[in-house]
Coordinates of C-alpha atoms in Angstrom, one line a residue:
Chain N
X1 CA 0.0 0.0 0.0
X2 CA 2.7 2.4 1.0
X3 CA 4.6 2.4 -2.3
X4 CA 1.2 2.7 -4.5
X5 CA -0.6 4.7 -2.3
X6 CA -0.2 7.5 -5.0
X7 CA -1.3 5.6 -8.0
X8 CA -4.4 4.2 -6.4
X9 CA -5.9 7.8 -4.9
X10 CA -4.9 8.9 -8.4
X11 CA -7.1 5.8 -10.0
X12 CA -10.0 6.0 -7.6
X13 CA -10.3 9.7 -8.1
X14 CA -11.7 8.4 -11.3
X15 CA -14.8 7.8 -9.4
X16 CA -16.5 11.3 -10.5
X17 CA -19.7 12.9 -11.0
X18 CA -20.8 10.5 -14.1
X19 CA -20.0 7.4 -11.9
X20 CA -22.3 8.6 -9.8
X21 CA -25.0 9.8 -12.7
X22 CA -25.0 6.4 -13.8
X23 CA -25.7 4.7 -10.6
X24 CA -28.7 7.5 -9.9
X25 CA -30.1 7.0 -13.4
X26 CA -30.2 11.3 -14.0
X27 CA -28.0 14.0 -14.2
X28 CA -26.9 16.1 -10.7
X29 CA -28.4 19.4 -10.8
X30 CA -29.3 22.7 -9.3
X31 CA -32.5 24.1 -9.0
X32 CA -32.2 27.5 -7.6
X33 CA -35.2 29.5 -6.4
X34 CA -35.2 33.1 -5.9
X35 CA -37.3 36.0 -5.3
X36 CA -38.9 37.5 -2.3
X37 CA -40.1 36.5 1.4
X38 CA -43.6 35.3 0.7
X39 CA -43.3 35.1 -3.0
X40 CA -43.9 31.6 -2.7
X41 CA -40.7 29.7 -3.5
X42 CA -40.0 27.6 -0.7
X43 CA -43.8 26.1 -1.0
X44 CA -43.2 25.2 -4.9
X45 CA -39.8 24.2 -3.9
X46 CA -41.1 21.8 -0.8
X47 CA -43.7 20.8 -3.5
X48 CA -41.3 19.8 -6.2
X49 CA -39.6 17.8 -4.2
X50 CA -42.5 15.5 -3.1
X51 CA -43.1 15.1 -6.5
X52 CA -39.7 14.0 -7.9
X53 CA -39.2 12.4 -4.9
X54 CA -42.5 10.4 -5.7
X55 CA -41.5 9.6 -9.6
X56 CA -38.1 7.7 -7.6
X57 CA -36.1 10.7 -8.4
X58 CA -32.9 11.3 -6.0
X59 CA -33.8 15.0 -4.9
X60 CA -32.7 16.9 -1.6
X61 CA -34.3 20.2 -0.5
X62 CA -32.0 22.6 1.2
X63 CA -34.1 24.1 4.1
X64 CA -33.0 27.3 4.9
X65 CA -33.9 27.0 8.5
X66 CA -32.5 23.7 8.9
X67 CA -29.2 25.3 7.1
X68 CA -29.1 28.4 9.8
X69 CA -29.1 25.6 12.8
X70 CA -25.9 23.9 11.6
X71 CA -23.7 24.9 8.6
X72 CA -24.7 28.3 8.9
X73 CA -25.9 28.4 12.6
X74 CA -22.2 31.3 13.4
X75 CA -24.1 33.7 11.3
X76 CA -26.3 36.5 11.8
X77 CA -28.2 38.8 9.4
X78 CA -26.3 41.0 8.8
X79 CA -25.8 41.9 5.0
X80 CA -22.4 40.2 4.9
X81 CA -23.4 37.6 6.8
X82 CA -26.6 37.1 4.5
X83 CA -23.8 36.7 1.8
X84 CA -21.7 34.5 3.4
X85 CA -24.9 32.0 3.9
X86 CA -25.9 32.5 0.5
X87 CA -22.1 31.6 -0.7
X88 CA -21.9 28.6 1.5
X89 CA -25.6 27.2 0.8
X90 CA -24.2 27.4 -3.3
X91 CA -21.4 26.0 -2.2
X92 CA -23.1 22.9 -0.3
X93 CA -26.1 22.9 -3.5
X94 CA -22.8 22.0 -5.9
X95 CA -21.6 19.1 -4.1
X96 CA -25.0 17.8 -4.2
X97 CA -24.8 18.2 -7.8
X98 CA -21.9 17.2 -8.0
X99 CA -22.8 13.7 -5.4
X100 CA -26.0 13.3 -8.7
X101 CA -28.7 14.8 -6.8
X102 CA -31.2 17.3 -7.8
X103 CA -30.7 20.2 -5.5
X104 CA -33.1 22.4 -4.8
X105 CA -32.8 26.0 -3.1
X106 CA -35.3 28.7 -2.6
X107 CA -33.2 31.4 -0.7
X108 CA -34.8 35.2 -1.5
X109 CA -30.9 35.7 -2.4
X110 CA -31.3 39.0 -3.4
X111 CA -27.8 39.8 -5.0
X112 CA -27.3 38.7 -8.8
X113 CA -23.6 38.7 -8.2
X114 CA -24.2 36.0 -6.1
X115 CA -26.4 34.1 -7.8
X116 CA -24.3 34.1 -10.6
X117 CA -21.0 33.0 -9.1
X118 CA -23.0 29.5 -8.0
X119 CA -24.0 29.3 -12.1
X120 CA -20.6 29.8 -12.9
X121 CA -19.3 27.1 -10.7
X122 CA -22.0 24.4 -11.2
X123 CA -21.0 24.9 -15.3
X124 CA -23.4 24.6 -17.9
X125 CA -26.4 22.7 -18.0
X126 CA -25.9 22.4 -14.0
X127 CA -27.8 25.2 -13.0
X128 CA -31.6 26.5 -13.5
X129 CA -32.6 29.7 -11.8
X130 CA -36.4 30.1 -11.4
X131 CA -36.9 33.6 -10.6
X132 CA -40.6 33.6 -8.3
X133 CA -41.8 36.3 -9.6
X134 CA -44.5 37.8 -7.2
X135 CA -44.6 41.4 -6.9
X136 CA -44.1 43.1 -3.8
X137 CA -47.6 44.3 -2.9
X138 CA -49.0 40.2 -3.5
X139 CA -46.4 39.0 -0.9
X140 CA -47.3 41.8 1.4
X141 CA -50.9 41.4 1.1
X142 CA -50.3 37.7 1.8
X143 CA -47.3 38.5 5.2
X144 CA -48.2 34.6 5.8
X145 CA -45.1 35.2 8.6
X146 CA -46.0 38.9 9.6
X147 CA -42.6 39.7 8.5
X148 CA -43.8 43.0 6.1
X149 CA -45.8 44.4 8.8
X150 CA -42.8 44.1 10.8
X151 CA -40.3 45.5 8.5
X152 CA -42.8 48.4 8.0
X153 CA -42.9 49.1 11.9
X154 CA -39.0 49.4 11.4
X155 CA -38.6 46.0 13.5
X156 CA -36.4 44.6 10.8
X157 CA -33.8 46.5 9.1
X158 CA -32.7 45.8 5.3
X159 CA -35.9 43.7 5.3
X160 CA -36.1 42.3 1.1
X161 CA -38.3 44.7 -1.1
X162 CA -38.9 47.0 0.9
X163 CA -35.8 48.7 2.8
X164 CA -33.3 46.7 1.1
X165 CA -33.1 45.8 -2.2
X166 CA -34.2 42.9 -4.7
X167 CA -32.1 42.0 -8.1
X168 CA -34.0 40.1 -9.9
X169 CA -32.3 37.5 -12.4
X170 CA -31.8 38.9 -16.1
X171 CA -31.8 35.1 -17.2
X172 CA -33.7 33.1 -15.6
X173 CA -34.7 29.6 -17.0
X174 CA -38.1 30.1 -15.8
X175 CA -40.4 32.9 -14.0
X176 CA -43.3 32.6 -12.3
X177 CA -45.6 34.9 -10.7
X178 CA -47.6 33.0 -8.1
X179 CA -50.5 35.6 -8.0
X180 CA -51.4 34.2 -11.2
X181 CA -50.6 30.4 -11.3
X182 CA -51.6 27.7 -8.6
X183 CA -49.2 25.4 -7.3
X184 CA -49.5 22.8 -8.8
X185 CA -49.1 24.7 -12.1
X186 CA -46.0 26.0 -11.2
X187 CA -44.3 22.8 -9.7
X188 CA -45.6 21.4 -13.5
X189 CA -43.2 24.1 -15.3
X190 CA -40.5 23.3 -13.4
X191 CA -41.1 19.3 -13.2
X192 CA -41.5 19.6 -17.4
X193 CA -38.7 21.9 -17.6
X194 CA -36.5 19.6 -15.9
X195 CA -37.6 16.2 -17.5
X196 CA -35.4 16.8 -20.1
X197 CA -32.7 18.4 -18.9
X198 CA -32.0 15.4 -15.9
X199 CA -31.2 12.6 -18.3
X200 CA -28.4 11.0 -17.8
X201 CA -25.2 11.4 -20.4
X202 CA -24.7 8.8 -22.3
X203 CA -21.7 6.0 -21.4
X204 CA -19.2 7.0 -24.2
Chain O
X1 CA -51.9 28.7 -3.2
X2 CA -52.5 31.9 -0.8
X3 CA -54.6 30.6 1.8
X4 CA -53.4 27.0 2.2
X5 CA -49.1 27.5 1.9
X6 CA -48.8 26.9 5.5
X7 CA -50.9 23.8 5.6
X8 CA -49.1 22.6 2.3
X9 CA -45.6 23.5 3.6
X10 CA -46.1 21.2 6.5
X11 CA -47.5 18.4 4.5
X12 CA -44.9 18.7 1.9
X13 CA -42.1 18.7 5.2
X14 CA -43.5 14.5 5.1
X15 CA -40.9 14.2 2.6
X16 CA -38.0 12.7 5.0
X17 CA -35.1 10.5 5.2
X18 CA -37.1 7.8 4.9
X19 CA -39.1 8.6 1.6
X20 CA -35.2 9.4 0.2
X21 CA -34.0 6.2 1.5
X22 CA -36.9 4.6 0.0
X23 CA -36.0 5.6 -3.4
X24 CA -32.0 5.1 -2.9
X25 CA -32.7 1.7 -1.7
X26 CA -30.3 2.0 1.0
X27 CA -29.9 3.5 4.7
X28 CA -27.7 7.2 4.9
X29 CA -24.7 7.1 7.0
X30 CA -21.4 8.9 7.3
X31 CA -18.7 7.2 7.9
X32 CA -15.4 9.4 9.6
X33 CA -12.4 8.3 9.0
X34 CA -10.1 9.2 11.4
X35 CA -6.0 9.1 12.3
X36 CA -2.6 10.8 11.0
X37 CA -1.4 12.7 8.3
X38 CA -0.3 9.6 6.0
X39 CA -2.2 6.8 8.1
X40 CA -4.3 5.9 4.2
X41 CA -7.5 6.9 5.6
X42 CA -7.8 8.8 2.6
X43 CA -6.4 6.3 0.2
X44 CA -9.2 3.7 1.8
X45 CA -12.2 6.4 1.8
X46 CA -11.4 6.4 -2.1
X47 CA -11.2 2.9 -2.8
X48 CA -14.2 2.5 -0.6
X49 CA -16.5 4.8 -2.5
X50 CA -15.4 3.5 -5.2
X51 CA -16.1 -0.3 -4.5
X52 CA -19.3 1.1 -3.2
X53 CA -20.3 3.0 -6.4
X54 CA -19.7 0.1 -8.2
X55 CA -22.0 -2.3 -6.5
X56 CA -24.4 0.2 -7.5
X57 CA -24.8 2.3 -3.8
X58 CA -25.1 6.1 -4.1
X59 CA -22.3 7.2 -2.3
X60 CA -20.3 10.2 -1.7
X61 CA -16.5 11.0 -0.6
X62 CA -15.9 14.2 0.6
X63 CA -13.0 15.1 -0.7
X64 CA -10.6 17.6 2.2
X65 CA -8.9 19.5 -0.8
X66 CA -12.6 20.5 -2.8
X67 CA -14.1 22.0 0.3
X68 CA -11.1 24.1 1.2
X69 CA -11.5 25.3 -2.6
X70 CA -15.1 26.0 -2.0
X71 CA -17.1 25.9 1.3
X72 CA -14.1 26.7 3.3
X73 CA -11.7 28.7 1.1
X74 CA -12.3 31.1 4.1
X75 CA -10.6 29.6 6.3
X76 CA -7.1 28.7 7.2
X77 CA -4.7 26.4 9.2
X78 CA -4.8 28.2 12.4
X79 CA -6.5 25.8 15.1
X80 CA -9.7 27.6 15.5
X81 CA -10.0 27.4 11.4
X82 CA -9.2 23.6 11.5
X83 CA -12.2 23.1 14.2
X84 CA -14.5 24.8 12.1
X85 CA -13.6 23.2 8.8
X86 CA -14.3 19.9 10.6
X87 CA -17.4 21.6 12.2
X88 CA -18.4 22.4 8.4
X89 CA -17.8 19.2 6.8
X90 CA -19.4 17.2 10.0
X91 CA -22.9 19.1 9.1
X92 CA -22.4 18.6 5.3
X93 CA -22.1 15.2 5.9
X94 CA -25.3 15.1 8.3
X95 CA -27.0 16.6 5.2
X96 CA -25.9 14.3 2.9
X97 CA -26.7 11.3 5.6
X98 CA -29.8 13.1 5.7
X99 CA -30.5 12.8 1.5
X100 CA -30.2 9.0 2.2
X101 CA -26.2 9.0 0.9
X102 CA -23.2 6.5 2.3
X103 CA -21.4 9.8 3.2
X104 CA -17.1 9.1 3.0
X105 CA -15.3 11.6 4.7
X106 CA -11.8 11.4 5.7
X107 CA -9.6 13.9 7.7
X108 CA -7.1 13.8 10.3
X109 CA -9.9 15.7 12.8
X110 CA -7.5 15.5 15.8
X111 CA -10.4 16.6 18.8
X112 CA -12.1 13.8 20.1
X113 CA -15.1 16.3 21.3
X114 CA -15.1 17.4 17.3
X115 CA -16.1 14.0 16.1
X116 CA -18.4 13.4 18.9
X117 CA -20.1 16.2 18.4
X118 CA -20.9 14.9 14.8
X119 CA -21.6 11.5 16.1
X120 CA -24.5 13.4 18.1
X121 CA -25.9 15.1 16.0
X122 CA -26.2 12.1 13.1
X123 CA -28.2 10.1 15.8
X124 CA -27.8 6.2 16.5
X125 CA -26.8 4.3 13.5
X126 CA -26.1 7.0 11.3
X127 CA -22.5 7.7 12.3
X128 CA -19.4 5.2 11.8
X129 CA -15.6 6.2 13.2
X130 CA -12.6 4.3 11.6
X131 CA -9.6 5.0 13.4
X132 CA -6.8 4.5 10.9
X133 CA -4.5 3.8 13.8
X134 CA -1.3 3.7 11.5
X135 CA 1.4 4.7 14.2
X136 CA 3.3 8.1 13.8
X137 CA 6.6 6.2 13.1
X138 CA 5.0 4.3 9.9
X139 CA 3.3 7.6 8.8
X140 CA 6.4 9.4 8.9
X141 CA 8.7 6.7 7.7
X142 CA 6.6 6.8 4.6
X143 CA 5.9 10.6 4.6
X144 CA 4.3 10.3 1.0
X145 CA 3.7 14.2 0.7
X146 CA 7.2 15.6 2.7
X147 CA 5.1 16.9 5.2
X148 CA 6.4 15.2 8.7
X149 CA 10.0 16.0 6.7
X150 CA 8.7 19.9 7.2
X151 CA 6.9 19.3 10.5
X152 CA 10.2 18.5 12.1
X153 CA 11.9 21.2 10.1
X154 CA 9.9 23.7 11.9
X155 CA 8.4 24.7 9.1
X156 CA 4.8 23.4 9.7
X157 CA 3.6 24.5 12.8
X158 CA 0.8 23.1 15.2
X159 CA 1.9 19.6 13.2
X160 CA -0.3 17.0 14.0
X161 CA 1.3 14.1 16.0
X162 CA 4.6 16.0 16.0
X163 CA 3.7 18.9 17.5
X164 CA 0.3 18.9 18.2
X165 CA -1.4 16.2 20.0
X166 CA -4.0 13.8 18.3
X167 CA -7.1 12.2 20.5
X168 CA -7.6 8.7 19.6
X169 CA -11.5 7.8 19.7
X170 CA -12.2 5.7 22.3
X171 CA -15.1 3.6 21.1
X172 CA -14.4 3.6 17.2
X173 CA -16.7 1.3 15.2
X174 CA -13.6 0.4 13.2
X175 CA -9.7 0.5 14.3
X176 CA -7.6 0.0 10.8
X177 CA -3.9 -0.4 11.2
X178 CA -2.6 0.0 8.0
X179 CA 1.3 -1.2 9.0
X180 CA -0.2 -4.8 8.5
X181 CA -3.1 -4.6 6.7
X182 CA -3.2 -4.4 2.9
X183 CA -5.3 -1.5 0.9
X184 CA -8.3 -4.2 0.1
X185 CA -8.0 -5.7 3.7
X186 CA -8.9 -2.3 5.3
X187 CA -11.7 -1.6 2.2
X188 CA -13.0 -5.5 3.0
X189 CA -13.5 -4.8 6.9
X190 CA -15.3 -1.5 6.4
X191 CA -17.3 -2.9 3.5
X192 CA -18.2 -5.8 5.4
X193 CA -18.9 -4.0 8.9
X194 CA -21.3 -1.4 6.3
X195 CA -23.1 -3.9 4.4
X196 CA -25.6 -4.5 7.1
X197 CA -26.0 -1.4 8.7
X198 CA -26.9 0.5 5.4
X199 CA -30.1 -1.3 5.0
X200 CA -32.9 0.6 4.5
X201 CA -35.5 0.6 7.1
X202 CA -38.4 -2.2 6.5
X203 CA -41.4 0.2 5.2
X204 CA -43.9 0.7 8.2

């Protein structure tokens, strides 16, 4: 072993994402939800992932909340800490990718520059940005948390859309503005969007 | 969608381990491999996943070098960084455990209270040391990278069984001398000790 050692890491690293693809029967991906609190993109996330999960589909939900209780749980809100959860939770969403999964995220993720840096590392083909389109005043009517009124009474400073703002995506694979569609008919766009897009490469 | 998001969010939350597990056909673990800079736990965690990829498992080695490139390219080698890299990777791996994966990860991970805080938090049966007991003097007489050359030069400080101490587990699922054992022996043994305990749970 001791004389070899260096070879056989070198052979096993071999083992890469398309090993993996092959065992999972689809491609790894990213499916990145973003828009703003209330805008509905954890719920169609949640949603999509019953459903793939259903059709025998290797899918993982990152939960923000779950995220901020471990990986993340030495952050705070602040806007650079904001950033540095956003950057790790891309970071963690690749490695899924990477481990074959389909990965989905809905983070309000408010900067493009972020968003953009976890497309540029996943590569092509490896990331889909669904940009939840609801306006503003829908998600405010709605303040399912009572976060808006809050942010209002000035209880929460650089609060999404309405002290602090929102870039939305100039590309995103798909949009959806829940005022208009039901649930179900946007975890259908997404499902159909992705049908094609999560088969497997071919074995060369 | 408006009215019923929180009673769909909760139902949707159903989606759990088990449903993953269910479609993986297998039970998610993470299995730490443990012991001093040139001990092979690396070397074995490779072979392993990929022994384990090719009977068809999905399986995932987290690979020391990729995170410090990506989740923890903020950190560095001071002692305080190296706890919180192994902080990091511990709750990556309890994600992945949690997505129904055979989670690899191998790294020195010195503090005893570092693993068992990981051991914790995976719950019973999730969490599998291997204490790649390789002594000190067979690491460093093979000293594959230079680095105990260096560490006795001075010019590593804080060197891990040279001049910083390392906390052998005490109740290790696994202990894997490499001095005597070949590369397949060590892969065999954890193989063997897995192949039981990554059965998926008998639907209820």
């Amino acid at each position: 072993m001791t004389q070899k050692s260096t070879d056989v890491v070198w052979q096993d690293r071999e083992i890469t994402r398309r090993c993996r693809e092959q065992v999972l029967g689809q491609r790894g991906c990213v499916v990145w939800f973003t828009g703003l609190s209330g805008s509905g993109k954890s719920t169609i996330a949640a949603r999509l992932e019953h459903r793939l999960n259903r059709s025998g589909r290797a899918v993982y939900y990152l939960d923000g909340d779950n995220l901020r209780h471990g990986l993340c749980s030495d952050l705070h809100f602040a806007p650079a800490d904001r950033r540095e959860n956003i950057r790790r939770v891309g970071e963690v969403a690749l490695l899924f990718a990477e481990a074959g999964v389909i990965t989905l995220a809905a983070f309000i993720s408010p900067y493009r520059e972020d968003r953009e840096r976890i497309r540029e590392r996943a590569g092509k083909g490896r990331f889909f940005e669904v940009h939840v389109s609801t306006p503003v005043s829908v998600c405010e009517a709605r303040d399912v948390k009572g976060l808006y009124a809050r942010a209002r009474a000035g209880e929460i400073p650089n609060f999404t859309g309405i002290s602090a703002p929102y870039e939305a995506p100039e590309n995103a694979e798909l949009t959806l503005d829940t005022t208009d569609l039901s649930l179900d008919e946007c975890v259908d766009r997404v499902a159909n969007f992705l049908l094609e897009r999560i088969r497997p490469e071919p074995v060369p």
